[in-house]
Coordinates of C-alpha atoms (C1' of nucleotides) in Angstrom, one line a residue:
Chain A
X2 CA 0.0 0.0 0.0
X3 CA 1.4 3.3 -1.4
X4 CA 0.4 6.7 1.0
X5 CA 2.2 9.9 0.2
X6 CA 3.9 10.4 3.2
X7 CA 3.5 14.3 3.5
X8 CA -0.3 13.7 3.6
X9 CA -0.5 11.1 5.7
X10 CA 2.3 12.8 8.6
X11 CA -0.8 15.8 8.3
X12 CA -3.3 12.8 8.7
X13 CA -1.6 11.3 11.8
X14 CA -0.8 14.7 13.4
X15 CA -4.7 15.3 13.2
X16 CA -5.4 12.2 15.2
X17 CA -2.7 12.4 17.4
X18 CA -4.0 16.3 18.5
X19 CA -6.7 14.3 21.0
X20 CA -6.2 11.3 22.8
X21 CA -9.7 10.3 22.3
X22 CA -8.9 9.9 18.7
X23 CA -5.9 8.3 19.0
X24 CA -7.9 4.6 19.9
X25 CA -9.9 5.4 16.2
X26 CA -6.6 5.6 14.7
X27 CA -5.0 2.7 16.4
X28 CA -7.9 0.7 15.1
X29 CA -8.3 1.7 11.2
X30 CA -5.0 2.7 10.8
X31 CA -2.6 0.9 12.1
X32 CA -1.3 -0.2 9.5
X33 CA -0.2 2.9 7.4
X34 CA 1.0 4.8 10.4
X35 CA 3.5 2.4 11.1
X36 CA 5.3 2.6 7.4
X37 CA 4.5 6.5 7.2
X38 CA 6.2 6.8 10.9
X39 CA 9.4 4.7 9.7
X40 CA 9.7 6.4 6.3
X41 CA 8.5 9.7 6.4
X42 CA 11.0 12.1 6.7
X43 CA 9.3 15.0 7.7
X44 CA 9.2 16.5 10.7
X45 CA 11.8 13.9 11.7
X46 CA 15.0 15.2 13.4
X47 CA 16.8 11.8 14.0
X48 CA 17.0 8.8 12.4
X49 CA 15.4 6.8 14.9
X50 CA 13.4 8.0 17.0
X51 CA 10.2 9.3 14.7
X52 CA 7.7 8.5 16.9
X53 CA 8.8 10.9 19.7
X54 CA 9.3 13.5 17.4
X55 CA 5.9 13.3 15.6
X56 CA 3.8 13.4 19.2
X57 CA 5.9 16.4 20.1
X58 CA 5.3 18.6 17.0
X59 CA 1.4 18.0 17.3
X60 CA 1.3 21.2 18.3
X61 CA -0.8 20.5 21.9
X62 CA 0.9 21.2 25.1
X63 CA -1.9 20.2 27.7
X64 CA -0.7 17.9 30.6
X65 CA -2.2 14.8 28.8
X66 CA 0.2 15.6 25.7
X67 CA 3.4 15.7 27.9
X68 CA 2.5 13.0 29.7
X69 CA 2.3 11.3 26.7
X70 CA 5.2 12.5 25.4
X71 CA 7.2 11.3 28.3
X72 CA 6.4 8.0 28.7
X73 CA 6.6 7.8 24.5
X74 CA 9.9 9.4 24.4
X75 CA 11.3 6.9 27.3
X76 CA 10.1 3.9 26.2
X77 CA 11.6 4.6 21.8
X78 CA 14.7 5.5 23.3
X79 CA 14.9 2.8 26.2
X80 CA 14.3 0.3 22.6
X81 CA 16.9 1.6 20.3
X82 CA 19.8 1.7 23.1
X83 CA 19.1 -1.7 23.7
X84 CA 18.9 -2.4 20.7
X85 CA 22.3 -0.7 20.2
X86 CA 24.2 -1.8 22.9
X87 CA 23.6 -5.5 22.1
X88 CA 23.7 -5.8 18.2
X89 CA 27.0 -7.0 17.1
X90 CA 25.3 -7.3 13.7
X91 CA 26.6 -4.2 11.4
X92 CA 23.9 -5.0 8.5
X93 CA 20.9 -4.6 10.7
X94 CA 18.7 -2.2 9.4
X95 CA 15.8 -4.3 8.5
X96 CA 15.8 -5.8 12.3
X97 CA 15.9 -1.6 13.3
X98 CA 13.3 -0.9 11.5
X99 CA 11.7 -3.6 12.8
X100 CA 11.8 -3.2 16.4
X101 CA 11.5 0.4 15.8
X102 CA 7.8 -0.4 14.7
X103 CA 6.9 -2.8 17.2
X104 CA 8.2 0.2 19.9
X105 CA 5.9 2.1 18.2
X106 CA 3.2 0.1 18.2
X107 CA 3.8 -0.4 21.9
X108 CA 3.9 3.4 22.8
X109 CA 1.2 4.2 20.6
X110 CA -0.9 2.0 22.9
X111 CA 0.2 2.9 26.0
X112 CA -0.8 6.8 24.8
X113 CA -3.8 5.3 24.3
X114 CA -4.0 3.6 27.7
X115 CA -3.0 6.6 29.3
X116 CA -5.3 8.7 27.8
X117 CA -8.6 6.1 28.5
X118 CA -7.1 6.5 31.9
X119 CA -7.3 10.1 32.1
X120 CA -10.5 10.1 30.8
X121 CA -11.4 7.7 33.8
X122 CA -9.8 10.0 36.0
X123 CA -11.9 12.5 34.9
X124 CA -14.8 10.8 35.4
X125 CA -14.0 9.7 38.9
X126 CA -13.5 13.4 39.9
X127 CA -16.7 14.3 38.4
X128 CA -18.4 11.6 40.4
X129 CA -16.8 12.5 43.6
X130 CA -18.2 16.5 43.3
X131 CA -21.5 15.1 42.6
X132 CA -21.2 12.9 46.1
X133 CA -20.0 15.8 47.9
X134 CA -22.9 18.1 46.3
X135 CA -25.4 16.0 47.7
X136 CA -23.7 15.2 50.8
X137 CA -23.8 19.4 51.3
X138 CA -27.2 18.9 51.1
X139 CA -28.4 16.4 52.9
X140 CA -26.4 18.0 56.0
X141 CA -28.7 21.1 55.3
X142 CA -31.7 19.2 55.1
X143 CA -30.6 17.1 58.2
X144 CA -30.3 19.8 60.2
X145 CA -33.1 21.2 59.4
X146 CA -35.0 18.3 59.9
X147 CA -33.3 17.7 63.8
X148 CA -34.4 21.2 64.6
X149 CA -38.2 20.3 63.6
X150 CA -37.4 17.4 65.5
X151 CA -36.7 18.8 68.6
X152 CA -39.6 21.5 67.8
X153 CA -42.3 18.7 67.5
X154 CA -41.3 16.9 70.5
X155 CA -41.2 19.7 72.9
X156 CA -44.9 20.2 71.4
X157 CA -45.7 17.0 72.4
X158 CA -46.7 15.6 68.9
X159 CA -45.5 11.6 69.4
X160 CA -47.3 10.6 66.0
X161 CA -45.2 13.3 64.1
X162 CA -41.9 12.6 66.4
X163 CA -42.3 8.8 65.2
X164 CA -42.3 10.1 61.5
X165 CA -39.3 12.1 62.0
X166 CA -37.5 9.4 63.6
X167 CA -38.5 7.3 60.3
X168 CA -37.0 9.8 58.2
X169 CA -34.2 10.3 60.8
X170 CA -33.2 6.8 60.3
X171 CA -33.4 6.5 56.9
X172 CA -31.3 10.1 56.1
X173 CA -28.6 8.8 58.8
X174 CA -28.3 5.2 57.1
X175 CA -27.7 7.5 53.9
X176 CA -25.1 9.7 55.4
X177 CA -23.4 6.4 56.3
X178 CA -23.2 5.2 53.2
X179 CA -22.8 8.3 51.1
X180 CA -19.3 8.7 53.7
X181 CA -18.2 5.0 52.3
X182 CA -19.2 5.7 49.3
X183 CA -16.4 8.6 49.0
X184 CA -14.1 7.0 50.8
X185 CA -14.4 4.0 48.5
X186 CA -14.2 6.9 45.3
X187 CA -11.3 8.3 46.4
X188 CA -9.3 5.3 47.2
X189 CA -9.2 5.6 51.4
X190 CA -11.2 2.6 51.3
X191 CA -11.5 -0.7 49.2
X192 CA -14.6 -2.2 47.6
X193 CA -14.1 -5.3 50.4
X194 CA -13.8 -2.5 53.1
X195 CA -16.4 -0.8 51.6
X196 CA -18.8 -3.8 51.7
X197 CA -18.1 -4.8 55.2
X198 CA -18.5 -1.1 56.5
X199 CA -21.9 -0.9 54.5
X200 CA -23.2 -3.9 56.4
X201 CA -22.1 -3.5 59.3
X202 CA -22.8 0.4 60.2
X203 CA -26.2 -0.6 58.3
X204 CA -26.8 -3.2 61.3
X205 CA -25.4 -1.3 64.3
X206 CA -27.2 2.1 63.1
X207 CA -29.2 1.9 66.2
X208 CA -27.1 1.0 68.8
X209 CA -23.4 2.2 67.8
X210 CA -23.2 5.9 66.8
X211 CA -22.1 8.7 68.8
X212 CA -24.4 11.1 66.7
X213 CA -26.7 12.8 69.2
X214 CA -29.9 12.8 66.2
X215 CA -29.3 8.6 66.1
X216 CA -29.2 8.3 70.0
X217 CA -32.5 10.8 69.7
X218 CA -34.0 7.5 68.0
X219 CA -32.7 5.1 70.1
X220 CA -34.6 7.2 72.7
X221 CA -37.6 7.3 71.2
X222 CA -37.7 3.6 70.6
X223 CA -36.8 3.2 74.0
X224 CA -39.8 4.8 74.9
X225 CA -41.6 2.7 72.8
X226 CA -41.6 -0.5 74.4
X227 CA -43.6 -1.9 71.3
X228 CA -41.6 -0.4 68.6
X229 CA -39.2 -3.4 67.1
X230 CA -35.3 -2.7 65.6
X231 CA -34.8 -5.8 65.0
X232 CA -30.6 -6.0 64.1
X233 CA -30.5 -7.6 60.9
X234 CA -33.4 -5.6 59.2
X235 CA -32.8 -2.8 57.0
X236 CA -36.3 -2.1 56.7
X237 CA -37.2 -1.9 60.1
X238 CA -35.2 0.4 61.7
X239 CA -37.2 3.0 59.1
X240 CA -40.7 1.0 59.1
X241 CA -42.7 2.6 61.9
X242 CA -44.0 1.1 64.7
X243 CA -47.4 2.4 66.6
X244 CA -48.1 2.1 70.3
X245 CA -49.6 5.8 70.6
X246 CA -53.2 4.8 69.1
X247 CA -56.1 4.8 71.5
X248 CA -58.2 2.6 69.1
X249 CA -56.2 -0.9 69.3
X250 CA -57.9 -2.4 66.0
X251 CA -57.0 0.4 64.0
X252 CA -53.5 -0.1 64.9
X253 CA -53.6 -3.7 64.3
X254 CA -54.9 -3.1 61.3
X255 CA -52.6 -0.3 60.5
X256 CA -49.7 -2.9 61.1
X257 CA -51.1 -5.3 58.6
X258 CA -51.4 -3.0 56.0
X259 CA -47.7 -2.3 56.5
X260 CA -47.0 -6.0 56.3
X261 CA -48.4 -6.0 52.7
X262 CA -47.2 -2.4 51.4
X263 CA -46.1 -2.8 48.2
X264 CA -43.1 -1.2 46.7
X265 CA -43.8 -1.1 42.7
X266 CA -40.8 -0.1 40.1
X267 CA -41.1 0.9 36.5
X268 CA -38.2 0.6 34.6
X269 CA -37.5 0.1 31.1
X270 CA -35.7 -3.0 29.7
X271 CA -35.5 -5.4 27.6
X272 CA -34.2 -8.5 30.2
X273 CA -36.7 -10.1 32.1
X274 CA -35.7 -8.8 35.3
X275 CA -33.8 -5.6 36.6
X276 CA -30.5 -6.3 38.6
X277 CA -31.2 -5.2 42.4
X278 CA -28.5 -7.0 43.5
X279 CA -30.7 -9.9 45.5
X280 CA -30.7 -13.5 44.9
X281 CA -34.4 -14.7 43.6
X282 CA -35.7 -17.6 42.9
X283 CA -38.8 -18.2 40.6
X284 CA -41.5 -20.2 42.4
X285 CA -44.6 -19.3 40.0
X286 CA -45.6 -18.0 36.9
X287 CA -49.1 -16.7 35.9
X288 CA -50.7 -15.1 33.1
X289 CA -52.9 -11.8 34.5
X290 CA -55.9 -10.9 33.7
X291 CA -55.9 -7.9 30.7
X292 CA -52.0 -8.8 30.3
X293 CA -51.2 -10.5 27.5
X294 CA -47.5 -10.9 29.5
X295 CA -47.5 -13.1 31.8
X296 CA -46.5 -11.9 35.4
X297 CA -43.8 -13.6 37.4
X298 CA -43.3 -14.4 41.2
X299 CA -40.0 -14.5 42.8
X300 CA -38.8 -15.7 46.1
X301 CA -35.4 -14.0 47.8
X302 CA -33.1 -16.7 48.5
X303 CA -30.3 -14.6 50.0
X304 CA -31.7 -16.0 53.9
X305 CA -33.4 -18.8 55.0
X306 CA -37.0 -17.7 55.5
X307 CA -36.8 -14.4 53.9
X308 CA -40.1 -13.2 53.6
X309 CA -39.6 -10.8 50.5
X310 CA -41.1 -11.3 47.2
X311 CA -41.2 -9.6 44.2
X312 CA -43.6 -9.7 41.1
X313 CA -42.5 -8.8 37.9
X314 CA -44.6 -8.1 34.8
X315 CA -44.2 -6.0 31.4
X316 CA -46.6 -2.8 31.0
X317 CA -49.3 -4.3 28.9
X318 CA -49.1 -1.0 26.9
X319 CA -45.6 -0.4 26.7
X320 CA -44.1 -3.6 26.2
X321 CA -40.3 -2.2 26.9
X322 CA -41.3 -1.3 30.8
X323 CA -40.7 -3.6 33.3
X324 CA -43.1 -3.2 36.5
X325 CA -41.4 -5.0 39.7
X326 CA -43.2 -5.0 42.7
X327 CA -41.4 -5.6 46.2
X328 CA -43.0 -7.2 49.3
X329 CA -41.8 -7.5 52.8
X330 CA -39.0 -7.1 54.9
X331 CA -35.3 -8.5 54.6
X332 CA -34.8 -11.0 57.1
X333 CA -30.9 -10.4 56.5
X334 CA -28.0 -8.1 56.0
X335 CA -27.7 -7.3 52.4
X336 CA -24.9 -6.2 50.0
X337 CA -24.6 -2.9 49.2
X338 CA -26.1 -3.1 45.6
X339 CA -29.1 -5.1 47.3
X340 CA -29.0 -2.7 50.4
X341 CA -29.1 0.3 48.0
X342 CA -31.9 -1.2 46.0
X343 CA -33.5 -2.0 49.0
X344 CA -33.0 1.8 51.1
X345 CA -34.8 2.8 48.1
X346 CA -37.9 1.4 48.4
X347 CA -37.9 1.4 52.3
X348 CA -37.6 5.3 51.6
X349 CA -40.7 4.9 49.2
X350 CA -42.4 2.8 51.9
X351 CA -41.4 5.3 54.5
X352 CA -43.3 7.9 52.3
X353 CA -46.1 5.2 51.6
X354 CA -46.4 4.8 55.8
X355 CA -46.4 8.3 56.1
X356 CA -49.3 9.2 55.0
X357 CA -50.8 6.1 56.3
X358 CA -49.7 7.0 59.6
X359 CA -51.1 10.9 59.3
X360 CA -54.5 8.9 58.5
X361 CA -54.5 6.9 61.4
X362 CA -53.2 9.6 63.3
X363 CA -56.4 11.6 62.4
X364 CA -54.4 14.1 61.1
X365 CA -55.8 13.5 57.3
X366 CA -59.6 12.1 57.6
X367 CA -59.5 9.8 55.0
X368 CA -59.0 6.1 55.1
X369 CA -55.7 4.4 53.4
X370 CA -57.8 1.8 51.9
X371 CA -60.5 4.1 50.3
X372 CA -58.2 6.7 48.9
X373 CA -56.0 7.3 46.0
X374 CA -53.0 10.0 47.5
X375 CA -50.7 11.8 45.7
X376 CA -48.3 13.2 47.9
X377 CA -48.1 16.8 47.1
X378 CA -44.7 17.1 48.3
X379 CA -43.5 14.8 45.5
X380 CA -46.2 14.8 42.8
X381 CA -43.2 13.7 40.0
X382 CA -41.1 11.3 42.0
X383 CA -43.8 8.6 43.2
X384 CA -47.1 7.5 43.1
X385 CA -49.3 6.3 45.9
X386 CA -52.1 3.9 45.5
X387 CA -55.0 3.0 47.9
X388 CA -57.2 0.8 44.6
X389 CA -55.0 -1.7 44.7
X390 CA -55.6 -4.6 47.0
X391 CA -52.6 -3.7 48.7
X392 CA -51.0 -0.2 49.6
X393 CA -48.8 0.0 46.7
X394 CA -46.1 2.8 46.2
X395 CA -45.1 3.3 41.9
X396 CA -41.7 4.5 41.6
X397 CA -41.6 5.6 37.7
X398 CA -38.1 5.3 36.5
X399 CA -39.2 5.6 32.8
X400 CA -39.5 9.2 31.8
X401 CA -37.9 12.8 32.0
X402 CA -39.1 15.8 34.0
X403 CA -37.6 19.2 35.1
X404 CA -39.3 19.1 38.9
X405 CA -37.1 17.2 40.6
X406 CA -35.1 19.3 43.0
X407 CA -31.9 16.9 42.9
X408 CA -31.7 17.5 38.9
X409 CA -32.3 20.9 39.2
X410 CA -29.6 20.9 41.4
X411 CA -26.6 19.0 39.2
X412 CA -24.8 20.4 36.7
X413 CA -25.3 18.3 32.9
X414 CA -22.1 16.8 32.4
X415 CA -22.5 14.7 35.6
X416 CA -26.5 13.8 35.7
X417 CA -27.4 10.3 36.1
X418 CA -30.3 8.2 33.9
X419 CA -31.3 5.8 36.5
X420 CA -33.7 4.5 33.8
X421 CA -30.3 4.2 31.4
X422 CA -28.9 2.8 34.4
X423 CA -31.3 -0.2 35.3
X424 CA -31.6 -0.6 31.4
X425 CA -27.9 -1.2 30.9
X426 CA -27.6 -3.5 34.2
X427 CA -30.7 -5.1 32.8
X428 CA -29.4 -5.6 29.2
X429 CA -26.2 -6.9 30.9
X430 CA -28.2 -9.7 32.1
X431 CA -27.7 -13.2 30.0
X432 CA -31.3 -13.9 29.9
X433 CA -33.7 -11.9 27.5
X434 CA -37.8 -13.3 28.1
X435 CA -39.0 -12.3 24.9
X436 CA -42.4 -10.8 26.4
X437 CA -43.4 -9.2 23.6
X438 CA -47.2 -9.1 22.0
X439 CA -49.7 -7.1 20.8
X440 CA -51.3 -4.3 23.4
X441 CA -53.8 -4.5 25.6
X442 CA -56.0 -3.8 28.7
X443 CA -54.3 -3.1 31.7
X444 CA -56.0 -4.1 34.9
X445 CA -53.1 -5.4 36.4
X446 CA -51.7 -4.1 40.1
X447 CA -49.6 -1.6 38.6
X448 CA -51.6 -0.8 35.8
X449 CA -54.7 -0.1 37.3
X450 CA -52.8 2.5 38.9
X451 CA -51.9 3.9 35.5
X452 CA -55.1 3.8 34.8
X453 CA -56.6 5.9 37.4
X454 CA -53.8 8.5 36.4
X455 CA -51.8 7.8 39.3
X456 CA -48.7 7.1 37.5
X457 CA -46.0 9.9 37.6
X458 CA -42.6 10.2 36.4
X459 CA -39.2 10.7 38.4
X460 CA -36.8 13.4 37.1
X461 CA -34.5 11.2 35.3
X462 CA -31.1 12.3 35.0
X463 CA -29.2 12.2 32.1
X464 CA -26.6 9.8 31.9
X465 CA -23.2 10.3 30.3
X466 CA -20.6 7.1 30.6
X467 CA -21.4 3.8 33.1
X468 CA -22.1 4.5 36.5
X469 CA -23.0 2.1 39.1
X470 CA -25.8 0.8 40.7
X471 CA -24.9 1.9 43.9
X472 CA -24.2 5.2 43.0
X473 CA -27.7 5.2 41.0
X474 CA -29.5 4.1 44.3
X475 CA -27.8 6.6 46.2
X476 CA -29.0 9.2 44.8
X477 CA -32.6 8.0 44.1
X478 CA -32.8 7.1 47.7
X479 CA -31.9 10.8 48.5
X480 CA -34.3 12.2 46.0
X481 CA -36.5 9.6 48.4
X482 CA -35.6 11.0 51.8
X483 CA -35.7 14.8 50.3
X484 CA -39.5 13.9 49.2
X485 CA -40.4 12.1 52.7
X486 CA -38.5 15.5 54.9
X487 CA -40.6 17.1 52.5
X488 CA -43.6 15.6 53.2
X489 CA -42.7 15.5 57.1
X490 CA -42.5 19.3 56.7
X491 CA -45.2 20.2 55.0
Chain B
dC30 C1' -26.8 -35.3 40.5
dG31 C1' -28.0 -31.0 42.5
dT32 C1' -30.2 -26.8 41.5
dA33 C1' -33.2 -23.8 39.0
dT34 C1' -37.2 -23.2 36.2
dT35 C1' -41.6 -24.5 34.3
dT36 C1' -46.3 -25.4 34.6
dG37 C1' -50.6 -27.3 36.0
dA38 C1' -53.1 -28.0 40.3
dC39 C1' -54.7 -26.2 44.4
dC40 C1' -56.2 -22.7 47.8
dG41 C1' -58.4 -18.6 49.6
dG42 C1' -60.6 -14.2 49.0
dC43 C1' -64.1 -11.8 46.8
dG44 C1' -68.2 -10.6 44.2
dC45 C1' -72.5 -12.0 42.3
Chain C
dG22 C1' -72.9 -21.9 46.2
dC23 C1' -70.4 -20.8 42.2
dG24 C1' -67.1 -18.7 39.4
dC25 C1' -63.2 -15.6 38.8
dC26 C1' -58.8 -14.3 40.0
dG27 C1' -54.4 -13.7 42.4
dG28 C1' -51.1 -16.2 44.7
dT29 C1' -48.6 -20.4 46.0
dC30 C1' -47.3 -25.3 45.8
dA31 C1' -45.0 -29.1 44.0
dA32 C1' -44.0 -32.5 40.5
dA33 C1' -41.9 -32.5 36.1
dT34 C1' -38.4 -30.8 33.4
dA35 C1' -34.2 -28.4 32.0
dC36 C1' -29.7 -27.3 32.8
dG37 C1' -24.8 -27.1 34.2

DNA sequence: CGTATTTGACCGGCGC
DNA sequence: GCGCCGGTCAAATACG
C-alpha cells in the first residue's frame, strides 16, 4: 500500500492532536502509520526516534500531551539503546526498522491507555463532586429536619416525632453510606472494606453511633416498648411502629397493611428482570388478567425464611417497561447493591407509611384503603395507591421531568439516567424473556394505577458514561428522603 | 446429581 | 354456592 507520506504525517498529526482519537486511529489505521512513521522524513530530526518526534510537534501542550510524550519518548529510546548496545550485527537495518515499529506500536498503545485512563480520572472526579454536592445537602436538610425534630417533640406531637425518627433513620443510614461511598471513590477505602463497613454500620445504626440525632432515635424507641429494631433488618429500623393509638384495632390493622405495602418499580428494559442486587428464585408463573405478559413471582433466597417477594410483569401498553413490585421485609443483611436497592424502596415505603400513619393519626380524615393520594410534596417522583388490594407505592423510573429538586440541582455533564442505568444492568443480564405481543388492557396491580392516572414520572437524569448501581441508588434514595422530609415538613 | 425453572393444580378471598 | 382471580405449591423438566 502506497500513502504519500506528506499527507498522511498531516493525517496522523490530526489524530494524534486528541487522545480520544488516538484509539480510532490505532484501530483503522494501524497499519499505514507504522510505514509513514518509519519512512517519512518530515518532521523527523533523527534517524530513529520518529515517533517521539511526531507526538511532540502535534502542536498541543496540555498535561495529557506531555504525559504522553514522556512515557513515548522513554520507552523509543529505552528500545533503540538496547537495541544498540547489544547488536554485534553491522547489517541490521531491516531488524531496526523492525523493532522500531513494534516500539511504536507499543507506545502508541500505551498513549492510548494513558489517555482512556485520564479520561477515567476524569470521570472519577466528576463523580466525587456530585457525592460531595449532595452530601452538602443532605447536612442542610438534616439539620433542618433535627431542629423540627426537637420543635415537635417539645410540642408533644408523638405521632409526628415517630415520623421524624422514620425519616431520621433513613437520612442517617444514607449519610453512612454516602461517607463510604467517598471513601471507597477516592481510594481511602477498598470495595471489600467498603462492603463490610456498608453492612455492618447498616446493622449497628441503632445501637453504635455517637451522633446525638441517632441516640435521639434510640430514645424514642426506648420509649416505645412496642416499637421493634430488630438487628438484621434494613427495613425496620425506618418502618414505623405504633403504640400511641387509643383505638387498638385500627392499629392492628394499620400494622397489617404495613406487612403488605407494596413497593412497585417501572423501569424500562428489555431483560426479564432488573438487577437489584438480590438473589431470587422463581416459584410461580401466571398469566394476568388484561395482560397479555405473563407476570412472574420471585422468592429472595439470600436468607433462609426471607419473607420478600417480588412480582414482575411487562406494562401491557408499553411492552419495553418492566413493572417490579417488592414485598416485605429482609430478614438479612444485604450487600450494598441489594442494600441500595433496598433503602430505596424502604424510603418509598417510609413515604407510603407516612401518609398512612397521618391517617391513622387523624391528622388527614381519610381512610388508606378508600383513597387514592398523591403526595403533594412529590407529585413527579412517586405515586401512591390505595385501589389496589394492597397499599402500593409506583416508583416511575421511565421518563424525563424538570421538577425534581436533585436535577435541578446538578450540573449536565454529571447527571445520572437511572432508567439508562437499570436498562444497561438489565441488558447486561444473559437472559432476554421475549415478552413481547400485541397491546392491551391493563387491569393489572400496577396498571390499574396507571389507569386511574396515578402514574407519575421521576426526574430522570441524564446519563453520560457507566455509573454504578450503587451510586444510582444513592441518589434515588436521597431524592427519596428529600421527598419524605418534605412531606414530614409540609 | 444438585439446582433452578416451568407449569398445571390447588387454595383462599371476593363478588354475584 | 359458584365462578373468577391472584397467589402459591409441588411435581416434572431443564440445565450445568
Amino acid at each position: 500500500m502506497v500513502h504519500n507520506s506528506d499527507s498522511i504525517c498531516k493525517s496522523t498529526d490530526e489524530h494524534l492532536s486528541s487522545p480520544g482519537i488516538i484509539m480510532s486511529w490505532l484501530n483503522g489505521k494501524r497499519v499505514v502509520v507504522d510505514e509513514m512513521d518509519f519512512f517519512a522524513e518530515k518532521n523527523r530530526k533523527s534517524t530513529h526516534d520518529g515517533v517521539k518526534q511526531e507526538v511532540i510537534t502535534d502542536g498541543h501542550d496540555d498535561g495529557d500531551q506531555i504525559m504522553l510524550q514522556r512515557h513515548i519518548d522513554l520507552h523509543v529510546n529505552t528500545g533503540l539503546d538496547l537495541k544498540m548496545n547489544t547488536s554485534t550485527n553491522k547489517s541490521t537495518t531491516d531488524d531496526r526498522t523492525s523493532h522500531n515499529i513494534e516500539d511504536k506500536t507499543a507506545s502508541i498503545e500505551l498513549a492510548a491507555l494513558l489517555a482512556e485512563l485520564h479520561q477515567m480520572r476524569e470521570e472519577n472526579e466528576g463523580l466525587k463532586d456530585k457525592i460531595r454536592e449532595v452530601n452538602n445537602n443532605y447536612n442542610t436538610l438534616h439539620m433542618h429536619l433535627v431542629r423540627l425534630m426537637q420543635r415537635q417533640n417539645s410540642h408533644g406531637n408523638k405521632a409526628a416525632g415517630m415520623i421524624l425518627d422514620t425519616g431520621l433513620a433513613a437520612f442517617v443510614e444514607k449519610d453512612v453510606q454516602s461517607k463510604n461511598l467517598v471513601e471507597l471513590m477516592e481510594g481511602k477505602i477498598d470495595q471489600q472494606n467498603y462492603t463490610t463497613r456498608e453492612n455492618v454500620q447498616f446493622l449497628d445504626l441503632a445501637n453504635s453511633s455517637s451522633d446525638s440525632s441517632i441516640r435521639g432515635v434510640r430514645a424514642k424507641r426506648d420509649e416505645s416498648p412496642n416499637r421493634e429494631f430488630p438487628a438484621g433488618s434494613w427495613l425496620t429500623n425506618k418502618v414505623p411502629k405504633f403504640s400511641h393509638f387509643g383505638d387498638v384495632d385500627q392499629a392492628a390493622e394499620t400494622m397489617s397493611m404495613i406487612k403488605k405495602a407494596r413497593v412497585s418499580v417501572r423501569t424500562r428494559s428489555e431483560s426479564s428482570m432488573i438487577s437489584d442486587g438480590c438473589q431470587w428464585r422463581k416459584y410461580g408463573q401466571k398469566m394476568a388478567k388484561g395482560n397479555p405478559c405473563p407476570r412472574a413471582y420471585y422468592r429472595c433466597t439470600m436468607g433462609t425464611g426471607c419473607p420478600v417477594r417480588k412480582q414482575v410483569q411487562r406494562c401491557a401498553e408499553e411492552r419495553s417497561i418492566l413493572i417490579t413490585t417488592y414485598e416485605g421485609q429482609h430478614n438479612h443483611p444485604l450487600p450494598p447493591t441489594a442494600a441500595a436497592m433496598a433503602s430505596t424502596t424502604s424510603a418509598a415505603a417510609s413515604m407510603l407509611l407516612s401518609g398512612s400513619m397521618r391517617s391513622a393519626d387523624g391528622l388527614m380524615n381519610t381512610n388508606l384503603l378508600a383513597r387514592s393520594t398523591i403526595l403533594a410534596c412529590s407529585p413527579n417522583i412517586a405515586t401512591i395507591s390505595a385501589s389496589a388490594p394492597f397499599p402500593t407505592i409506583t416508583l416511575d423510573l421511565t421518563q424525563t421531568n424538570n421538577n425534581n429538586p436533585l436535577q435541578r440541582s446538578t450540573s449536565p455533564q454529571a447527571q445520572f439516567s437511572l432508567s439508562q442505568i437499570l436498562g444497561q444492568q438489565a441488558l447486561n443480564q444473559s437472559k432476554f424473556s421475549g415478552l413481547h405481543g400485541k397491546p392491551q388492557e391493563a387491569t393489572s396491580l400496577e396498571d390499574t394505577a396507571q389507569e386511574s392516572g396515578e402514574t407519575t414520572a421521576f426526574g430522570e437524569l441524564e446519563h453520560k458514561g457507566r455509573r454504578s448501581n450503587d451510586t444510582a441508588f444513592y441518589y434515588l434514595r436521597f431524592s427519596f428522603c428529600f421527598s419524605f422530609m418534605l412531606c414530614i415538613v409540609v
